[in-house]
Every structure is written in structure tokens, then in C-alpha cells.
């Protein structure tokens, strides 16, 4: 069985699930999902710049409404459960956990713990962080010791 650590920031869409579960053809895949809610990982200004770059001006104006703290955790837990259920329904093994701080440390620990074959980072585009190679995937490539695949979410969840 192939073991993938899947790092996400929101609930997977059906298109995302279809995409990640189809990456290895007929081979069985066990997913270990790490979810850090969007409100926990980047400040509002960077998120607003990303929204503007994507042409989502209305989203940029609403960045102040992004849940943070305890509210982000409850939203994140719900998103994690939805994602795990969808992965299992697609025929994959799936378990996961919410992370609050130090996502790359949590990623490295999980990769080692489950002897992962790869890491998949599936997020919305984060242009500012990607430009400066400060996004999860760029930083993980130097830390985890397994291949890291960067994918963009197919649509808004």
C-alpha cells in the first residue's frame, strides 16, 4: 500500500478527492491528512493579496471575517471530517488530525511516524508565499525527505 501525507487548509471538494485518489491508478493508498485552517497559517494581508491576484475582490474585502482561534478549530475539525469521509467513500484508507502550530514540524513528524512515500500539499494558490518559496510545499521539500507534490484545489469549498 502506498502511503501519502496530504496537507490541506480546507475541506476537500469532490474534484479534489477524485484527483488525489486517482494519482496512483489502481494502487491502494492510505492518506494521513493534516489540516491547518486557513485562518491559522497566514495573516490577513497576504490572504487579501492572493484574493486580489485571483480576481476575487469580494473575497479580499471579507478576509477580516475568516474564522480564527477556537472558531477556526471547530470549522477546521468539520472540514477534516468531511475530507476523511470523502476519501474513505472513494475507497482509500484515511485518518487525519488538525494542526494548530508549526505545520512543517507536524508534517515532518507524521512523515517519519507513518513512513510516508510522499507528501501532497493541496491548497488554494498563495502567490506571495509561492513567489518567495515560503509556501508549505517549497519549505517541505527541504525538510521531509520524501517527494513533495504541490497541487491547487479545484474549486472553492
Short mmCIF file of C-alpha atoms in Angstrom, two decimals:
data_model
loop_
_atom_site.label_atom_id
_atom_site.label_comp_id
_atom_site.label_asym_id
_atom_site.label_seq_id
_atom_site.Cartn_x
_atom_site.Cartn_y
_atom_site.Cartn_z
CA UNK A 1 0.00 0.00 0.00
CA UNK A 2 1.21 3.49 -0.91
CA UNK A 3 1.25 5.98 1.99
CA UNK A 4 0.58 9.65 1.33
CA UNK A 5 0.56 12.52 3.78
CA UNK A 6 -1.98 15.04 2.50
CA UNK A 7 -1.67 18.59 3.80
CA UNK A 8 -4.77 20.77 3.35
CA UNK A 9 -6.24 24.03 4.63
CA UNK A 10 -9.95 23.44 3.98
CA UNK A 11 -12.39 20.66 3.16
CA UNK A 12 -11.62 18.69 0.03
CA UNK A 13 -14.05 19.12 -2.84
CA UNK A 14 -15.29 16.10 -4.79
CA UNK A 15 -12.94 17.11 -7.63
CA UNK A 16 -10.01 17.24 -5.19
CA UNK A 17 -10.86 13.78 -3.84
CA UNK A 18 -11.16 12.33 -7.33
CA UNK A 19 -7.82 13.89 -8.29
CA UNK A 20 -5.75 12.74 -5.29
CA UNK A 21 -7.28 9.26 -5.16
CA UNK A 22 -6.54 8.79 -8.87
CA UNK A 23 -2.88 9.80 -8.72
CA UNK A 24 -1.63 6.23 -8.30
CA UNK A 25 -4.01 4.40 -10.61
CA UNK A 26 -5.21 1.11 -9.19
CA UNK A 27 -2.70 1.03 -6.32
CA UNK A 28 -4.23 1.23 -2.83
CA UNK A 29 -3.42 4.45 -1.00
CA UNK A 30 -3.57 5.27 2.69
CA UNK A 31 -3.97 9.00 3.32
CA UNK A 32 -2.80 10.67 6.51
CA UNK A 33 -4.39 14.10 6.40
CA UNK A 34 -3.09 17.19 8.18
CA UNK A 35 -5.41 20.18 8.14
CA UNK A 36 -4.43 23.62 9.33
CA UNK A 37 -7.33 26.02 8.95
CA UNK A 38 -6.61 28.94 6.66
CA UNK A 39 -7.13 31.47 9.43
CA UNK A 40 -4.22 29.97 11.36
CA UNK A 41 -1.45 29.98 8.76
CA UNK A 42 -1.21 33.37 7.10
CA UNK A 43 -2.00 36.89 8.02
CA UNK A 44 -4.95 38.72 6.51
CA UNK A 45 -2.87 40.96 4.25
CA UNK A 46 -1.25 38.03 2.42
CA UNK A 47 -4.60 36.31 2.03
CA UNK A 48 -6.15 39.51 0.68
CA UNK A 49 -3.32 39.92 -1.84
CA UNK A 50 -3.87 36.34 -3.00
CA UNK A 51 -7.60 37.04 -3.39
CA UNK A 52 -6.91 40.17 -5.45
CA UNK A 53 -4.42 38.25 -7.63
CA UNK A 54 -7.13 35.67 -8.28
CA UNK A 55 -9.62 38.40 -9.18
CA UNK A 56 -11.73 37.71 -6.10
CA UNK A 57 -12.11 41.28 -4.88
CA UNK A 58 -15.18 40.40 -2.79
CA UNK A 59 -13.16 37.69 -1.00
CA UNK A 60 -10.37 40.17 -0.25
CA UNK A 61 -12.87 42.51 1.37
CA UNK A 62 -14.15 39.66 3.58
CA UNK A 63 -10.74 38.45 4.84
CA UNK A 64 -11.47 40.05 8.21
CA UNK A 65 -14.33 37.57 8.59
CA UNK A 66 -12.06 34.49 8.32
CA UNK A 67 -12.51 32.44 11.50
CA UNK A 68 -9.53 32.41 13.84
CA UNK A 69 -8.70 30.88 17.20
CA UNK A 70 -11.28 28.48 18.65
CA UNK A 71 -13.77 29.25 15.89
CA UNK A 72 -11.19 28.24 13.26
CA UNK A 73 -10.58 24.97 15.12
CA UNK A 74 -14.24 23.96 15.05
CA UNK A 75 -14.55 24.88 11.37
CA UNK A 76 -11.29 23.03 10.70
CA UNK A 77 -12.43 19.91 12.55
CA UNK A 78 -15.61 19.82 10.48
CA UNK A 79 -13.60 20.27 7.26
CA UNK A 80 -11.28 17.44 8.31
CA UNK A 81 -14.18 15.07 8.98
CA UNK A 82 -15.79 15.91 5.62
CA UNK A 83 -12.47 15.27 3.85
CA UNK A 84 -11.81 11.96 5.61
CA UNK A 85 -15.32 10.74 4.88
CA UNK A 86 -14.94 11.63 1.20
CA UNK A 87 -11.56 9.89 0.90
CA UNK A 88 -12.95 6.74 2.55
CA UNK A 89 -16.03 6.82 0.30
CA UNK A 90 -13.65 6.88 -2.68
CA UNK A 91 -12.10 3.63 -1.45
CA UNK A 92 -8.97 4.90 0.29
CA UNK A 93 -7.88 4.47 3.86
CA UNK A 94 -7.87 7.85 5.60
CA UNK A 95 -7.07 9.23 9.01
CA UNK A 96 -6.26 12.76 10.00
CA UNK A 97 -5.59 15.41 12.54
CA UNK A 98 -5.93 19.12 12.96
CA UNK A 99 -2.74 21.11 13.50
CA UNK A 100 -2.62 24.49 15.15
CA UNK A 101 1.03 25.48 15.20
CA UNK A 102 4.22 24.69 13.32
CA UNK A 103 2.70 22.85 10.35
CA UNK A 104 6.04 21.78 8.90
CA UNK A 105 7.20 20.27 12.18
CA UNK A 106 3.91 18.34 12.36
CA UNK A 107 4.38 17.28 8.74
CA UNK A 108 7.93 16.03 9.32
CA UNK A 109 6.86 14.10 12.42
CA UNK A 110 3.95 12.46 10.61
CA UNK A 111 6.06 11.55 7.56
CA UNK A 112 8.51 9.79 9.88
CA UNK A 113 5.77 8.22 12.02
CA UNK A 114 3.90 6.59 9.12
CA UNK A 115 6.93 6.01 6.89
CA UNK A 116 5.25 8.03 4.13
CA UNK A 117 6.09 7.55 0.47
CA UNK A 118 5.14 11.12 -0.49
CA UNK A 119 3.64 14.38 0.66
CA UNK A 120 0.83 16.07 -1.24
CA UNK A 121 0.18 19.73 -0.44
CA UNK A 122 -3.28 20.70 -1.72
CA UNK A 123 -4.22 24.35 -1.18
CA UNK A 124 -5.58 27.40 -2.90
CA UNK A 125 -2.86 29.39 -4.66
CA UNK A 126 -0.82 31.59 -2.31
CA UNK A 127 1.04 33.75 -4.78
CA UNK A 128 3.05 35.88 -2.38
CA UNK A 129 4.30 32.89 -0.38
CA UNK A 130 4.99 30.85 -3.51
CA UNK A 131 6.93 33.69 -5.13
CA UNK A 132 9.24 33.82 -2.11
CA UNK A 133 9.24 30.00 -1.72
CA UNK A 134 7.65 30.31 1.72
CA UNK A 135 4.61 28.14 0.93
CA UNK A 136 4.20 24.73 2.58
CA UNK A 137 5.36 22.73 -0.44
CA UNK A 138 8.53 24.74 -1.06
CA UNK A 139 9.55 24.60 2.58
CA UNK A 140 8.60 20.92 2.98
CA UNK A 141 10.86 19.87 0.10
CA UNK A 142 13.84 20.77 2.27
CA UNK A 143 12.54 19.11 5.39
CA UNK A 144 10.69 15.83 4.90
CA UNK A 145 12.99 13.58 2.88
CA UNK A 146 10.27 12.26 0.53
CA UNK A 147 8.85 13.64 -2.74
CA UNK A 148 6.51 16.63 -2.27
CA UNK A 149 3.76 17.28 -4.81
CA UNK A 150 2.13 20.73 -4.87
CA UNK A 151 -1.47 20.77 -6.14
CA UNK A 152 -4.05 23.53 -6.27
CA UNK A 153 -7.60 22.99 -5.08
CA UNK A 154 -10.02 22.57 -7.94
CA UNK A 155 -12.65 24.92 -6.58
CA UNK A 156 -13.75 26.79 -3.51
CA UNK A 157 -15.07 24.53 -0.74
#
